[in-house]
Amino acid sequence: MSETAVKTTAEPTAEEVRDTKIYLGWSMTDAEYERAVGMLGRLPNYTEAGLFAVMWSEHCCYKSSTPILKSFPTTGPRVLQGPGEGAGIVDIGNGKAVVFKAESHNHPSAVEPFEGAATGVGGILRDIFSMGARPVAVLDSLRFGELTAAHAKDVDRNKFLVDQVVAGISSYGNCIGVPTVGGETEFDSCYEGNPLVNVMCVGLIDVKDIQKGRAAGAGNSIMYVGATTGRDGIHGATFASEEFGEGNETQRSAVQVGDPFMEKQLVEACLDVIHNHNDILVGIQDMGAAGLVSSSAEMASKAGTGLYLKLDDVPQRETNMTPYEMMLSESQERMLLCVRAGHEDEIKKIFTAYGLDAVTIGRVTDDGQYTLEHKGAVVADIPVRALTDDAPEYHLPDSEPARLKGLRAVDASAASLKITNPSETFLDLLASPTVASKEHIWHTYDSQVLTNTVIRPGSDAAVIRVRDTDTALAMTTDCNGRYIYLDPEIGGKIAVAEAASNIVASGATPLAITDCLNYGSPENPEVMYDLKRSAAGISAACRTFETPVISGNVSLYNETSHEAVYPTPMIGMVGLLEHTDHITTQAFKNPGDAIYLLTGPQGIRPDFAGSEVQKLTTGSIGGVLADVDLDAIAATQRALLTAIRAGFVASAHDVSEGGVAVALAESAFGFDSASGDGRENPQAEVLGVDVTLDLDDPLLFAETVGSFVVSVPAGKVEQFEASVAATSPEAAATLLGHVSDDGMLNILTNGDGIRVATMSAKKVWKESLACLLN
Amino acid sequence: MTSSKNYKVTVYVTYKESVLDPQGQAVKGAISRMGYEGIDSVRIGKYFEIMAHPSDGTTLEETIDAICDKLLANPNMETYRYEIAEAQA
Amino acid sequence: MTSSKNYKVTVYVTYKESVLDPQGQAVKGAISRMGYEGIDSVRIGKYFEIMAHPSDGTTLEETIDAICDKLLANPNMETYRYEIAEAQA
Amino acid sequence: MSPRFAVIVFPGSNCDKDLLWGIKNIAGMNAEFVRHDATDLSGFDAVLIPGGFSYGDYLRCGAIARFSPVMNEVRRFADEGKPVFGTCNGFQILCEAGLLPGALLRNTSLRFVCETAQIEVANNATRFTSKYDPDQLLRLPVAHAEGRYTVTAEELEQLKANNQIAFRYAKGHNPNGSVDDIAGVTNKAGNVLGMMPHPERAVETLLGSDDGLPFFASLIDSLAA
Ligand SMILES: Nc1ncnc2c1ncn2[C@@H]1O[C@H](COP(=O)(O)OP(=O)(O)O)[C@@H](O)[C@H]1O
Ligand SMILES: [Mg+2]
């Protein structure tokens, strides 16, 4: 190890780094700096300090969230790969496995929404194909500020963000040719200034092809493939510093621009190498957050090796890049390969056929050191472990948020809603952007490319068939941040329960989840409380639904001027359909089919705290969030799934925002099958409902989790009821009435009920978002 | 029509130098595959032809500056310049 | 480096008058919604900055003409023009 | 021997596998991928150009792919009167290459559109459409941002006069602003067809529609004749 750290021109010396505490600007604390000094046994030079700072950042090492992530259940009989690699993997039989993960791109999207969202898609795709899987579907989970001037500080900015984020996702996903099949879009003022852009990718793999990101075998080569390295994406704080003083400030930009065409070539080339040349490939990993340093150090750490990289050989897009800049750059569309020594030219040849350069930039060593050479000098020499395994881990204090007391005191009874005209409330709910159809958004996503999509966006879960088998995969993203804001633990349970309900309603068995934990600053004990408690809720639900957490992502510091977003742990769930015959949508099929409400033993409860109807009628949310009985929900889901598999169910839709009334309407709106368009079902124009509920009017809008609106062919009513009773005594199937052919939503209650023409309700629901966004 | 003169404004919007320009790269690649030599780099930008006249109380420059800043160019990644010429009738 | 001079070529490609330019119309609409007055029409085109040097046996004009005709503009719907200037070292 | 189909793969093609799946696994034909840099199409009886974003669709859709080496062969193949079919990006490439008249511009909505479109068979007397009824109504997926078919008024008259319009969007269902609701056209000789809709996405009822099957059946039939 070099005794004196080597200094590059114009960079501060190791002593100056210490004295000026320049590392504070990289979000490295004094204590962390001292820790690094202790590990090195000398002062780190500028480059080294930078490597420590970025590798020990929350983004790379999850130092404040690791203790929480460790509490998640992560194993199960089908789990082939849990958290820790690029993505998690679950066995789906027939020698195949599903690979999935979600990632957030909130901060880049807040600054530059189009490119931020586009590169978010690019990044998550690389996580999937670096495991050896072919990406087969993308889902996007989005949160924005409100779209009406009355509820927004800058409504034009909010609309602009929606427009650009959606355009970014569609441009990248459509170009690369992976269908975007689902997602969710919600609006709340807490997301103004800090939108959430979470993207999930699902891939398929033959179990034998699973890759790991390892740099093993001293002497093997490290090869760099893909786009050239520029100064884009280097941590904002650093970027603003004087390093670029010589250049013209206005000519510089740190924005990462996505190049989906390059990525398409990368996917094909990498999968070619993995499938056909696995004998010469040792490991492969994408360059994600903290680009080159993070990917290479992790590959070495996982293999217990060292690395020697020659930075002069890194393909560069800009002149005079420093080692620090090259290592931290987050230029997109780059991959790192570990290749068996002597086979570099074969690898080069494969990539050349796809129009890509593969360049050897270093080799694996056995000294456990992370060594960088630039212009003939060693510019960094750090134990690999110090950067990775030995990163700090914090158990930050938490305390109950002050808001909870006030929120619990809010009256969330049916009376507080002051509903006088249920039909009017119903139409207002259908028009509210969170409930309204998201067709305006997903219409711009190619949801069918790859010709596997059975259920496009527009039903509870999207469904993709698995070629060469009878099986199919269902997938969804879910999270109601309002519930978590009111009660983090119960809200966490609900997020997973709702995801499972969506999966089950499509006819699938939930397999596992991924997550994106979007919160404010972990240094705020109240945020830590939210994080811990919601994670506890998620864990509990995952145990009940037998859906381990196989991958995920943490995004902290989602706040503007100390106003944090609602704690929003997005849950991405995948389920398995044993047979494509079981695929079920939320759309009613035929007049005369019986309509059931399937619930837990308590039926529909006055669950108004945090509901859409509460927000609509009172302008805010509050109240005590009723706890959920996870076992009862699981039992209800089992009853539904059993009936679906037996062929007794024509449609199933879970009750969520807007309650039973909205669920009934959405089922009548006739979205169906692959078209995702009402024109698909020739009867969509005439479908209606004739139902009677033994409830007071407001209960029509209660959001009792784990309830379903189910339609059953007239001839199968008895079998359906018997099946539910036999499967789950806890579940209650209440016959409400039937699907009608007079085009009316006729919902009778103990009060006024609702009577509205299906088509006029549908128009409100279908056009609302487009109107608000124009 | 107002009595004021009419102008043709041409606005050029280009990426900042450090921003990746995949389009430009693709075009450059195509040119060399087509066998043309001597092309060292290609960058692609946008180009707007705007017919305009000054409106009450503001100069045309002020209006164009504002439109460029807010709409035509994305200040995170792009720069712009423009030319104003009197339009032929 | 060759001994020959380097040039900066700027190419402008625009739709023919007869071709509908919905993007230009959308920009015009946005400008007036933003409250700016005096904008009569907007047309959007592409703009290329090409750094180039003449290669053996052909003039730069010949090369640029060919590239524009075949690649940069679609003669069915677009027209182009270009300027060549000596590049500053 | 059953006819052999070439599915051309350009860098950035992304419906190539879908097209191969349709013609090979569903229609049961002999088919294989042919790379963009291939220089020989001998032995093939039909050429299929898939959708996608060749070369990222940077510059203009299809503008760069048109210069791929294989396109010289495709041109020769077409000149010999053999069938060439392009869907979506394939249509755009054929127009850019001059094998079909017109151009495909940005949708008037300025938005990408992915939906199941209502398509009318405008001419069932082509080798690609013979198995459809005249005026048959089809449900075929479309997915594009640049599908606004544009020709001059004179060219449009010629298209009509020569019966070159093969498919139209049903009245009121034009997703992109195409002139005269045109969704697909042939060349004058009738052996080259381009269309924005994706028949290869409509070959299995599981995925929502099999209205694309007769399209491939027509083409296969024409090769047997
Ligand atoms: N941003 C989006 N991208 C793709 N699909 C979306 C998006 N937002 C909503 N959707 C789709 O719209 C439908 C309704 O979404 P949502 O209301 O979140 O359903 P649920 O309440 O059942 O979870 C789903 O099919 C979903 O996939
Ligand atoms: Mg649902």
mmCIF file of N, CA and C and ligand atoms in Angstrom, chain A residues 460 502 653-654, ligand 2:
data_model
loop_
_atom_site.group_PDB
_atom_site.id
_atom_site.type_symbol
_atom_site.label_atom_id
_atom_site.label_comp_id
_atom_site.label_asym_id
_atom_site.label_seq_id
_atom_site.Cartn_x
_atom_site.Cartn_y
_atom_site.Cartn_z
ATOM 1 N N ASP A 460 -57.319 -5.150 -12.280
ATOM 2 C CA ASP A 460 -56.616 -5.092 -10.997
ATOM 3 C C ASP A 460 -55.130 -5.388 -11.133
ATOM 4 N N ASN A 502 -55.241 -7.602 -5.454
ATOM 5 C CA ASN A 502 -55.177 -7.400 -6.901
ATOM 6 C C ASN A 502 -54.691 -8.655 -7.620
ATOM 7 N N HIS A 653 -63.106 -8.052 -8.666
ATOM 8 C CA HIS A 653 -62.475 -6.729 -8.536
ATOM 9 C C HIS A 653 -62.393 -6.408 -7.055
ATOM 10 N N ASP A 654 -61.207 -6.018 -6.594
ATOM 11 C CA ASP A 654 -61.121 -5.718 -5.170
ATOM 12 C C ASP A 654 -61.614 -4.304 -4.900
HETATM 13 MG MG MG E 2 -57.607 -3.240 -7.451
#
